[in-house]
Coordinates of C-alpha atoms in Angstrom, one line a residue:
X1 CA -13.8 -83.7 58.0
X2 CA -14.4 -84.8 54.4
X3 CA -17.0 -87.2 53.0
X4 CA -15.1 -89.3 50.5
X5 CA -16.6 -92.1 48.4
X6 CA -14.9 -95.4 49.2
X7 CA -13.7 -97.6 46.4
X8 CA -15.2 -100.6 48.2
X9 CA -18.6 -101.5 47.1
X10 CA -21.5 -100.5 49.4
X11 CA -19.7 -97.9 51.6
X12 CA -18.8 -94.3 51.7
X13 CA -15.9 -93.6 54.0
X14 CA -15.2 -90.7 56.2
X15 CA -11.7 -89.2 55.7
X16 CA -9.6 -86.8 57.6
X17 CA -8.0 -83.7 56.0
X18 CA -4.7 -85.5 56.0
X19 CA -6.2 -88.5 54.1
X20 CA -7.8 -86.0 51.7
X21 CA -4.4 -84.4 51.0
X22 CA -2.9 -87.8 50.3
X23 CA -5.8 -88.5 47.9
X24 CA -5.0 -85.4 45.9
X25 CA -1.5 -86.7 45.0
X26 CA -2.7 -90.2 44.2
X27 CA -3.1 -91.5 40.7
X28 CA -6.5 -91.6 39.0
X29 CA -8.6 -94.4 40.4
X30 CA -8.6 -98.0 39.1
X31 CA -11.6 -99.0 37.1
X32 CA -14.0 -101.7 38.5
X33 CA -13.5 -105.3 37.4
X34 CA -16.8 -105.4 35.6
X35 CA -17.5 -102.0 34.1
X36 CA -21.1 -100.9 33.7
X37 CA -21.5 -97.5 32.1
X38 CA -24.7 -95.8 30.8
X39 CA -25.9 -93.4 28.2
X40 CA -29.0 -91.6 29.3
X41 CA -30.1 -88.7 27.1
X42 CA -33.2 -86.6 27.4
X43 CA -35.3 -86.5 24.3
X44 CA -35.6 -82.7 24.0
X45 CA -34.2 -81.9 20.6
X46 CA -32.2 -83.1 17.6
X47 CA -29.1 -85.2 18.6
X48 CA -26.0 -83.0 18.8
X49 CA -22.3 -83.7 18.7
X50 CA -21.8 -83.3 22.4
X51 CA -24.5 -85.9 23.1
X52 CA -23.0 -88.3 20.6
X53 CA -19.4 -87.8 21.9
X54 CA -20.8 -88.8 25.4
X55 CA -22.4 -91.9 23.9
X56 CA -19.2 -92.7 22.0
X57 CA -16.9 -92.5 25.0
X58 CA -19.2 -94.6 27.1
X59 CA -19.5 -97.2 24.3
X60 CA -15.7 -97.3 23.8
X61 CA -15.1 -97.7 27.5
X62 CA -17.6 -100.6 27.7
X63 CA -16.1 -102.3 24.6
X64 CA -12.5 -101.7 25.7
X65 CA -13.0 -103.2 29.1
X66 CA -15.4 -106.0 28.2
X67 CA -18.0 -104.2 30.2
X68 CA -21.6 -103.4 29.6
X69 CA -23.3 -100.2 28.2
X70 CA -26.8 -99.5 29.4
X71 CA -29.0 -97.2 27.3
X72 CA -32.0 -95.5 29.0
X73 CA -34.0 -92.4 28.3
X74 CA -34.6 -89.7 30.8
X75 CA -38.1 -88.4 29.8
X76 CA -39.7 -87.1 32.9
X77 CA -40.0 -83.5 31.5
X78 CA -43.3 -83.7 29.8
X79 CA -43.2 -80.1 28.5
X80 CA -39.8 -80.5 26.7
X81 CA -39.6 -84.2 25.9
X82 CA -40.9 -85.5 22.5
X83 CA -41.3 -88.8 20.8
X84 CA -39.8 -87.3 17.7
X85 CA -36.6 -86.6 19.6
X86 CA -36.6 -90.1 21.2
X87 CA -36.8 -91.7 17.7
X88 CA -34.1 -89.4 16.4
X89 CA -31.7 -90.5 19.2
X90 CA -32.4 -94.1 18.3
X91 CA -31.9 -93.4 14.6
X92 CA -28.6 -91.6 15.3
X93 CA -27.1 -94.4 17.4
X94 CA -28.1 -97.0 14.8
X95 CA -26.7 -95.0 12.0
X96 CA -23.4 -94.6 13.8
X97 CA -23.2 -98.2 14.8
X98 CA -23.1 -97.5 18.6
X99 CA -24.8 -100.5 20.1
X100 CA -25.7 -101.3 23.7
X101 CA -26.0 -104.3 25.9
X102 CA -29.0 -103.5 28.0
X103 CA -31.8 -101.0 27.8
X104 CA -34.1 -99.5 25.2
X105 CA -35.3 -102.1 22.6
X106 CA -32.8 -104.6 24.0
X107 CA -34.3 -105.3 27.5
X108 CA -32.5 -106.5 30.6
X109 CA -33.1 -107.2 34.3
X110 CA -33.3 -103.6 35.4
X111 CA -36.2 -102.2 33.3
X112 CA -38.2 -100.3 32.4
X113 CA -35.6 -98.1 30.7
X114 CA -37.7 -95.0 30.2
X115 CA -38.0 -92.8 33.3
X116 CA -41.6 -92.0 32.4
X117 CA -42.4 -95.6 33.1
X118 CA -40.5 -95.7 36.5
X119 CA -42.6 -93.1 38.5
X120 CA -43.7 -95.5 41.2
X121 CA -40.0 -96.4 41.8
X122 CA -39.1 -92.8 42.4
X123 CA -42.0 -92.2 44.7
X124 CA -41.1 -95.2 46.8
X125 CA -37.4 -94.1 47.1
X126 CA -38.4 -90.5 47.9
X127 CA -40.7 -91.8 50.7
X128 CA -37.9 -93.9 52.1
X129 CA -35.4 -91.0 52.1
X130 CA -38.0 -88.8 53.9
X131 CA -38.9 -91.5 56.5
X132 CA -35.2 -92.0 57.2
X133 CA -34.6 -88.2 57.7
X134 CA -32.3 -87.8 54.7
X135 CA -34.9 -85.7 53.0
X136 CA -37.3 -83.1 54.4
X137 CA -40.3 -81.1 53.4
X138 CA -39.6 -77.6 52.2
X139 CA -42.4 -75.0 51.8
X140 CA -40.3 -72.0 50.8
X141 CA -41.1 -70.3 47.5
X142 CA -38.4 -69.0 45.2
X143 CA -39.5 -65.4 46.0
X144 CA -39.2 -66.0 49.8
X145 CA -35.7 -67.5 49.4
X146 CA -34.6 -64.5 47.4
X147 CA -36.1 -62.1 49.9
X148 CA -34.4 -63.8 52.8
X149 CA -31.1 -63.6 50.9
X150 CA -31.5 -59.9 50.3
X151 CA -32.4 -59.3 54.0
X152 CA -29.3 -61.2 55.1
X153 CA -27.1 -59.1 52.8
X154 CA -26.5 -62.0 50.4
X155 CA -26.9 -61.8 46.7
X156 CA -30.6 -62.4 45.7
X157 CA -29.6 -65.5 43.6
X158 CA -27.4 -66.9 46.4
X159 CA -29.5 -70.0 46.6
X160 CA -31.5 -71.9 49.2
X161 CA -30.6 -71.0 52.8
X162 CA -31.8 -74.1 54.8
X163 CA -34.8 -72.3 56.2
X164 CA -37.1 -75.4 56.2
X165 CA -34.6 -77.8 57.7
X166 CA -36.1 -77.8 61.2
X167 CA -39.6 -76.6 60.8
X168 CA -41.9 -77.7 63.6
X169 CA -45.1 -79.7 62.9
X170 CA -47.1 -76.6 63.8
X171 CA -45.2 -74.6 61.2
X172 CA -45.7 -77.2 58.6
X173 CA -49.4 -77.4 59.5
X174 CA -49.7 -73.6 59.1
X175 CA -48.2 -73.7 55.7
X176 CA -50.5 -76.5 54.6
X177 CA -53.4 -74.5 55.9
X178 CA -52.4 -71.8 53.5
X179 CA -52.7 -74.3 50.6
X180 CA -49.0 -74.8 50.2
X181 CA -47.6 -78.2 49.1
X182 CA -44.0 -79.0 50.1
X183 CA -41.1 -80.0 47.9
X184 CA -38.7 -82.6 49.2
X185 CA -35.1 -81.5 49.7
X186 CA -32.0 -83.7 50.5
X187 CA -30.2 -82.8 53.7
X188 CA -26.6 -82.1 52.8
X189 CA -24.0 -82.9 55.4
X190 CA -21.9 -80.1 56.9
X191 CA -18.6 -81.5 55.6
X192 CA -16.4 -81.1 52.6
X193 CA -17.2 -83.5 49.8
X194 CA -14.4 -85.0 47.7
X195 CA -14.1 -87.6 44.9
X196 CA -11.5 -88.9 42.5
X197 CA -12.6 -87.9 39.0
X198 CA -11.4 -90.4 36.3
X199 CA -10.4 -87.5 34.1
X200 CA -9.7 -84.6 36.4
X201 CA -8.2 -86.2 39.5
X202 CA -9.3 -85.3 43.0
X203 CA -12.0 -82.7 43.3
X204 CA -13.3 -81.2 46.5
X205 CA -16.4 -79.1 47.3
X206 CA -16.2 -77.1 50.6
X207 CA -18.8 -77.5 53.3
X208 CA -21.8 -75.2 52.7
X209 CA -21.0 -74.7 49.0
X210 CA -23.8 -77.0 47.9
X211 CA -27.2 -76.2 49.4
X212 CA -29.9 -78.7 50.3
X213 CA -31.5 -79.4 46.9
X214 CA -34.9 -80.4 45.7
X215 CA -35.6 -84.0 44.6
X216 CA -39.4 -83.9 44.3
X217 CA -41.4 -80.8 43.2
X218 CA -44.4 -79.6 45.2
X219 CA -46.7 -81.3 42.6
X220 CA -45.0 -84.6 43.3
X221 CA -42.9 -84.8 40.1
X222 CA -39.5 -86.3 40.7
X223 CA -36.5 -84.3 39.4
X224 CA -33.3 -85.3 37.6
X225 CA -31.5 -84.9 41.0
X226 CA -33.4 -88.0 42.2
X227 CA -34.2 -90.0 39.1
X228 CA -30.7 -90.1 37.6
X229 CA -28.8 -91.4 40.7
X230 CA -31.7 -93.8 41.6
X231 CA -31.6 -95.3 38.1
X232 CA -27.8 -95.6 38.2
X233 CA -28.0 -97.3 41.6
X234 CA -30.7 -99.8 40.6
X235 CA -29.0 -100.6 37.3
X236 CA -25.7 -101.2 39.1
X237 CA -23.9 -98.5 37.1
X238 CA -20.4 -98.3 38.6
X239 CA -18.8 -95.8 36.1
X240 CA -20.5 -92.5 35.2
X241 CA -19.0 -90.7 32.2
X242 CA -20.8 -87.4 31.5
X243 CA -20.2 -83.8 30.5
X244 CA -18.3 -81.2 32.4
X245 CA -21.5 -79.2 32.7
X246 CA -22.8 -81.7 35.2
X247 CA -19.8 -81.5 37.5
X248 CA -21.4 -79.2 39.9
X249 CA -24.2 -81.8 40.6
X250 CA -21.7 -84.5 41.5
X251 CA -21.4 -83.7 45.3
X252 CA -25.2 -83.9 45.5
X253 CA -25.1 -87.3 43.9
X254 CA -22.3 -88.6 46.1
X255 CA -24.3 -87.6 49.2
X256 CA -27.5 -89.2 47.8
X257 CA -25.6 -92.4 47.0
X258 CA -24.5 -92.5 50.6
X259 CA -28.1 -92.4 51.7
X260 CA -29.2 -94.9 49.1
X261 CA -26.4 -97.3 50.3
X262 CA -27.6 -97.0 53.9
X263 CA -31.1 -97.7 52.8
X264 CA -30.0 -100.8 50.9
X265 CA -31.0 -99.4 47.5
X266 CA -27.5 -98.8 46.1
X267 CA -24.6 -101.2 46.2
X268 CA -21.9 -98.6 45.6
X269 CA -20.9 -95.1 44.8
X270 CA -19.9 -95.1 41.1
X271 CA -16.7 -93.6 39.8
X272 CA -17.2 -90.3 37.9
X273 CA -15.5 -88.9 34.9
X274 CA -16.4 -85.5 33.5
X275 CA -15.6 -85.0 29.9
X276 CA -14.5 -81.6 28.6
X277 CA -16.7 -79.0 27.0
X278 CA -17.0 -79.0 23.2
X279 CA -16.3 -75.5 22.0
X280 CA -17.5 -73.8 18.9
X281 CA -16.4 -70.7 17.0
X282 CA -15.0 -67.9 19.1
X283 CA -14.1 -70.2 22.0
X284 CA -17.7 -70.4 23.1
X285 CA -19.3 -73.6 24.2
X286 CA -20.9 -75.3 21.2
X287 CA -24.6 -74.6 21.5
X288 CA -27.2 -77.2 20.8
X289 CA -28.8 -74.7 18.4
X290 CA -25.5 -74.2 16.4
X291 CA -25.8 -75.8 13.0
X292 CA -22.4 -77.4 13.5
X293 CA -23.8 -79.1 16.6
X294 CA -26.7 -80.8 14.7
X295 CA -25.7 -84.4 14.0
X296 CA -28.1 -84.8 11.1
X297 CA -26.7 -81.7 9.4
X298 CA -23.4 -83.6 9.2
X299 CA -25.1 -86.7 7.9
X300 CA -27.0 -84.7 5.3
X301 CA -23.7 -83.1 4.2
X302 CA -22.3 -86.5 3.5
X303 CA -20.2 -87.5 6.6
X304 CA -19.9 -91.3 6.9
X305 CA -20.1 -92.9 10.3
X306 CA -16.5 -93.9 10.3
X307 CA -15.3 -90.3 9.7
X308 CA -17.6 -88.6 12.1
X309 CA -17.0 -91.0 14.9
X310 CA -13.2 -90.7 14.3
X311 CA -13.4 -86.9 14.6
X312 CA -15.7 -87.0 17.7
X313 CA -13.2 -89.3 19.4
X314 CA -10.6 -86.6 19.0
X315 CA -12.7 -84.1 21.1
X316 CA -10.8 -84.8 24.3
X317 CA -8.9 -88.0 23.4
X318 CA -6.2 -89.2 21.0
X319 CA -4.9 -92.6 19.9
X320 CA -1.3 -91.3 19.6
X321 CA 0.4 -88.0 19.5
X322 CA 1.1 -88.1 15.8
X323 CA -2.1 -89.9 14.5
X324 CA -5.5 -88.5 13.8
X325 CA -7.1 -91.2 11.6
X326 CA -8.1 -94.5 13.0
X327 CA -10.9 -97.1 13.0
X328 CA -13.3 -97.8 15.8
X329 CA -11.7 -101.2 16.3
X330 CA -8.4 -99.3 16.8
X331 CA -10.0 -96.9 19.2
X332 CA -11.5 -99.7 21.3
X333 CA -8.1 -101.4 21.5
X334 CA -6.5 -98.2 23.0
X335 CA -9.3 -96.4 24.8
X336 CA -9.1 -95.6 28.5
X337 CA -11.3 -92.8 29.8
X338 CA -8.5 -91.9 32.2
X339 CA -6.6 -90.7 29.1
X340 CA -9.2 -88.2 28.2
X341 CA -8.0 -84.6 28.6
X342 CA -9.7 -82.2 30.9
X343 CA -9.2 -79.1 28.7
X344 CA -12.0 -78.0 26.4
X345 CA -12.0 -79.4 22.9
X346 CA -12.8 -77.2 19.9
X347 CA -15.1 -78.5 17.1
X348 CA -13.2 -77.7 13.9
X349 CA -15.4 -78.5 10.9
X350 CA -12.5 -78.3 8.4
X351 CA -10.6 -80.9 10.3
X352 CA -13.7 -83.1 10.6
X353 CA -14.2 -82.9 6.8
X354 CA -10.5 -83.8 6.2
X355 CA -10.7 -86.8 8.4
X356 CA -14.0 -87.9 6.8
X357 CA -12.3 -87.7 3.4
X358 CA -9.6 -90.1 4.6
X359 CA -12.3 -92.6 5.6
X360 CA -14.1 -92.2 2.3
X361 CA -10.9 -93.0 0.4
X362 CA -10.5 -96.2 2.5
X363 CA -14.0 -97.6 1.5
X364 CA -14.2 -100.4 -0.9
X365 CA -15.4 -99.0 -4.3
X366 CA -18.7 -100.9 -4.1
X367 CA -19.3 -99.7 -0.6
X368 CA -18.6 -96.2 -1.6
X369 CA -21.1 -96.4 -4.5
X370 CA -23.8 -97.9 -2.4
X371 CA -23.4 -95.3 0.3
X372 CA -23.4 -92.5 -2.3
X373 CA -26.6 -93.5 -4.1
X374 CA -29.1 -92.0 -1.5
X375 CA -27.3 -88.7 -1.9
X376 CA -27.3 -88.9 -5.7
X377 CA -31.1 -89.6 -5.6
X378 CA -31.7 -86.8 -3.2
X379 CA -29.9 -84.5 -5.6
X380 CA -31.7 -85.7 -8.6
X381 CA -29.0 -87.4 -10.6
X382 CA -30.1 -91.0 -10.4
X383 CA -33.5 -92.7 -10.6
X384 CA -33.6 -94.6 -7.3
X385 CA -32.3 -94.3 -3.7
X386 CA -30.6 -97.7 -3.6
X387 CA -28.0 -99.3 -5.8
X388 CA -30.0 -102.4 -6.7
X389 CA -32.9 -100.3 -8.1
X390 CA -30.7 -98.2 -10.5
X391 CA -30.7 -98.7 -14.3
X392 CA -28.0 -100.7 -15.9
X393 CA -26.6 -97.6 -17.5
X394 CA -26.5 -95.8 -14.2
X395 CA -24.6 -98.7 -12.6
X396 CA -22.2 -98.8 -15.5
X397 CA -21.4 -95.1 -15.4
X398 CA -21.0 -95.0 -11.6
X399 CA -18.8 -98.1 -11.6
X400 CA -16.5 -96.5 -14.2
X401 CA -16.6 -93.2 -12.3
X402 CA -15.9 -94.5 -8.8
X403 CA -12.1 -94.6 -9.1
X404 CA -12.1 -91.1 -10.5
X405 CA -14.4 -89.6 -8.0
X406 CA -13.7 -91.4 -4.7
X407 CA -10.2 -90.0 -4.1
X408 CA -11.5 -86.4 -4.8
X409 CA -14.6 -86.1 -2.6
X410 CA -14.5 -85.3 1.1
X411 CA -18.2 -85.8 1.8
X412 CA -20.8 -88.0 0.1
X413 CA -22.8 -84.9 -0.6
X414 CA -20.2 -83.9 -3.1
X415 CA -20.5 -87.0 -5.3
X416 CA -23.5 -85.7 -7.2
X417 CA -21.6 -82.6 -8.4
X418 CA -18.8 -84.9 -9.6
X419 CA -20.8 -87.5 -11.4
X420 CA -23.9 -85.6 -12.5
X421 CA -22.3 -84.6 -15.8
X422 CA -21.3 -88.2 -16.4
X423 CA -24.8 -89.5 -15.9
X424 CA -26.4 -86.8 -17.9
X425 CA -27.1 -87.2 -21.7
X426 CA -27.6 -83.5 -22.2
X427 CA -25.7 -82.0 -25.1
X428 CA -25.1 -78.7 -23.3
X429 CA -24.4 -78.1 -19.6
X430 CA -24.7 -74.5 -18.4
X431 CA -21.4 -73.7 -16.7
X432 CA -21.3 -72.6 -13.1
X433 CA -20.3 -69.0 -12.5
X434 CA -16.9 -69.8 -11.2
X435 CA -16.3 -72.2 -14.2
X436 CA -17.3 -69.6 -16.7
X437 CA -14.7 -67.2 -15.2
X438 CA -12.0 -69.7 -16.2
X439 CA -12.8 -69.2 -19.9
X440 CA -10.4 -66.8 -21.6
X441 CA -10.6 -65.1 -25.0
X442 CA -8.9 -68.2 -26.6
X443 CA -11.7 -70.5 -25.6
X444 CA -13.6 -70.2 -28.9
X445 CA -10.5 -71.2 -30.9
X446 CA -9.6 -74.0 -28.5
X447 CA -13.1 -75.5 -28.8
X448 CA -13.1 -75.2 -32.6
X449 CA -9.8 -77.1 -32.9
X450 CA -11.0 -79.7 -30.3
X451 CA -14.3 -80.3 -32.1
X452 CA -12.6 -80.7 -35.5
X453 CA -10.1 -83.2 -34.1
X454 CA -12.6 -85.2 -32.1
X455 CA -15.2 -85.5 -34.8
X456 CA -12.6 -87.4 -36.9
X457 CA -12.0 -90.0 -34.1
X458 CA -13.4 -93.5 -34.8
X459 CA -15.7 -94.9 -32.1
X460 CA -13.3 -97.8 -31.6
X461 CA -10.5 -95.4 -30.7
X462 CA -12.6 -93.4 -28.2
X463 CA -10.4 -94.3 -25.2
X464 CA -8.7 -92.2 -22.5
X465 CA -5.1 -92.4 -23.6
X466 CA -5.7 -91.8 -27.3
X467 CA -8.0 -88.8 -26.6
X468 CA -5.3 -87.3 -24.3
X469 CA -2.6 -87.8 -26.9
X470 CA -4.8 -86.3 -29.7
X471 CA -5.8 -83.1 -27.8
X472 CA -2.3 -82.6 -26.5
X473 CA -1.0 -82.7 -30.0
X474 CA -3.7 -80.5 -31.5
X475 CA -4.0 -77.9 -28.8
X476 CA -0.7 -77.8 -27.0
X477 CA 1.9 -78.9 -29.6
X478 CA 0.3 -77.5 -32.8
X479 CA -2.0 -74.9 -31.3
X480 CA 0.6 -73.5 -29.0
X481 CA -1.6 -73.3 -25.9
X482 CA -0.4 -74.0 -22.4
X483 CA -2.3 -77.1 -20.9
X484 CA -4.4 -74.9 -18.7
X485 CA -5.7 -72.8 -21.6
X486 CA -5.9 -75.9 -23.9
X487 CA -7.9 -78.2 -21.6
X488 CA -9.8 -75.7 -19.5
X489 CA -12.6 -74.9 -22.0
X490 CA -13.0 -78.6 -22.8
X491 CA -13.3 -79.4 -19.1
X492 CA -15.9 -76.7 -18.6
X493 CA -17.9 -78.0 -21.6
X494 CA -17.8 -81.5 -20.3
X495 CA -18.9 -80.8 -16.7
X496 CA -20.0 -77.2 -16.4
X497 CA -17.7 -77.1 -13.3
X498 CA -14.3 -75.8 -12.4
X499 CA -13.6 -78.9 -10.4
X500 CA -14.5 -82.2 -12.1
X501 CA -13.4 -85.8 -12.5
X502 CA -10.4 -86.3 -14.8
X503 CA -11.1 -84.9 -18.2
X504 CA -10.2 -87.7 -20.6
X505 CA -11.6 -90.5 -18.5
X506 CA -14.8 -88.5 -18.4
X507 CA -14.8 -88.2 -22.2
X508 CA -14.5 -91.9 -22.5
X509 CA -17.3 -92.6 -20.1
X510 CA -19.9 -90.2 -21.7
X511 CA -18.9 -91.3 -25.3
X512 CA -18.2 -89.5 -28.5
X513 CA -21.6 -88.1 -29.4
X514 CA -22.3 -86.5 -26.0
X515 CA -18.7 -85.1 -25.8
X516 CA -18.8 -83.5 -29.2
X517 CA -22.3 -82.1 -28.6
X518 CA -21.2 -80.5 -25.3
X519 CA -18.1 -78.8 -26.9
X520 CA -20.4 -77.5 -29.6
X521 CA -23.0 -76.4 -27.0
X522 CA -20.4 -74.3 -25.1
X523 CA -19.0 -72.9 -28.3
X524 CA -22.5 -71.6 -29.2
X525 CA -23.0 -70.0 -25.8
X526 CA -19.7 -68.2 -25.6

């Protein structure tokens, strides 16, 4: 026989092997009419891309179906949880624009929304499970479990063997007399357990493959195995979208839901969808400690929310076979979690940066500038960290530079390198090493000719096109230099960089005096 969650609210049906085989060939299950999903991270570190991908897919499913997203915090691990991490999770969601309908800072009818404030609820549910016989006291220590496995010829780490299932009251009393305190374990049924995964189709776990598991530690602390399903049940969550790493715990939750339904605590067994792993370099699962996993590293580098969310959406899902760049509104219009692929997704930083560049180019120029200013201030090229507080000159230079720079940067962190020379009034900019390598033996002659020609230009004629025409005539037509050799030294003098905004537009922005001073400065340092 197979325990199989019914799609009707409030029941879990018993299926024959024949029915189970039919389920295997069926389509992925229909979604509930009123979808309720949740995002429930543990505050144990800096937000990472896997966590945010989970939040994004839950958010997209809620918005696509007109459902609700519940945001709660699972903070019952006092040794690992931190308030700093909690605040970082909130900061990351707000930065990305992932909002929620119920939960932290929003409220709702099912609070509180931090597990550390729900201890009495878990104690009450655990007591009811014990009184009903669904849970039992277990006195075995890990060392005793391992020793029994070895004695029975099983691997040491085989897992719990059910030893305490049928202890007599005398045996329990003897353990207590030794000073032992029991854990509480859920009694798993001796049947196969199957469910229809929204992403992977029907999945079955054979009888005996999932041992009785602990829901309350001997010290009375509730575990994730209890708190997570209880919260989902009491918050009426009917679709659970989470990572593939939690797939092995699903049969435990399905059984616990059955017990909670029978106790009148749960209304239904939710549908489950297990999202694919996010892989890093070398086809290894992307570690939380990998720099590429750290969400704030990407923000610090200059990803904008639209670009990063777009790329994270591609880690298991696509809007169309031939399309990678889209807005969140477009994602919501098309998203269905049943279209998510089960195969692992690889985090490709180069592709992520490329997609971010597309979204930067799509920004309105004023929006681009306002978002860039905090990075410019961080890198020391403007006087304030917001647009309104900048000087008039800074605003004028940046406004003129925006159409030159915006199409050429991929990350907002690159803007400072592009506009720093335009904002500077220095008469000499020390060239970067790779820029100096571009200077050939002809650089001195090129700079001498350019300086002589530019010094004769009237301020009123100091415009992009006339400057281009003049230097083309002096250096290319009359000087006989190819454009690369003709304009390369001038570019290096103006910006100190190998890659810079368009040369003649830059010369117009910084003006005649600074331009000539920079050419003379480089000439002196050759």
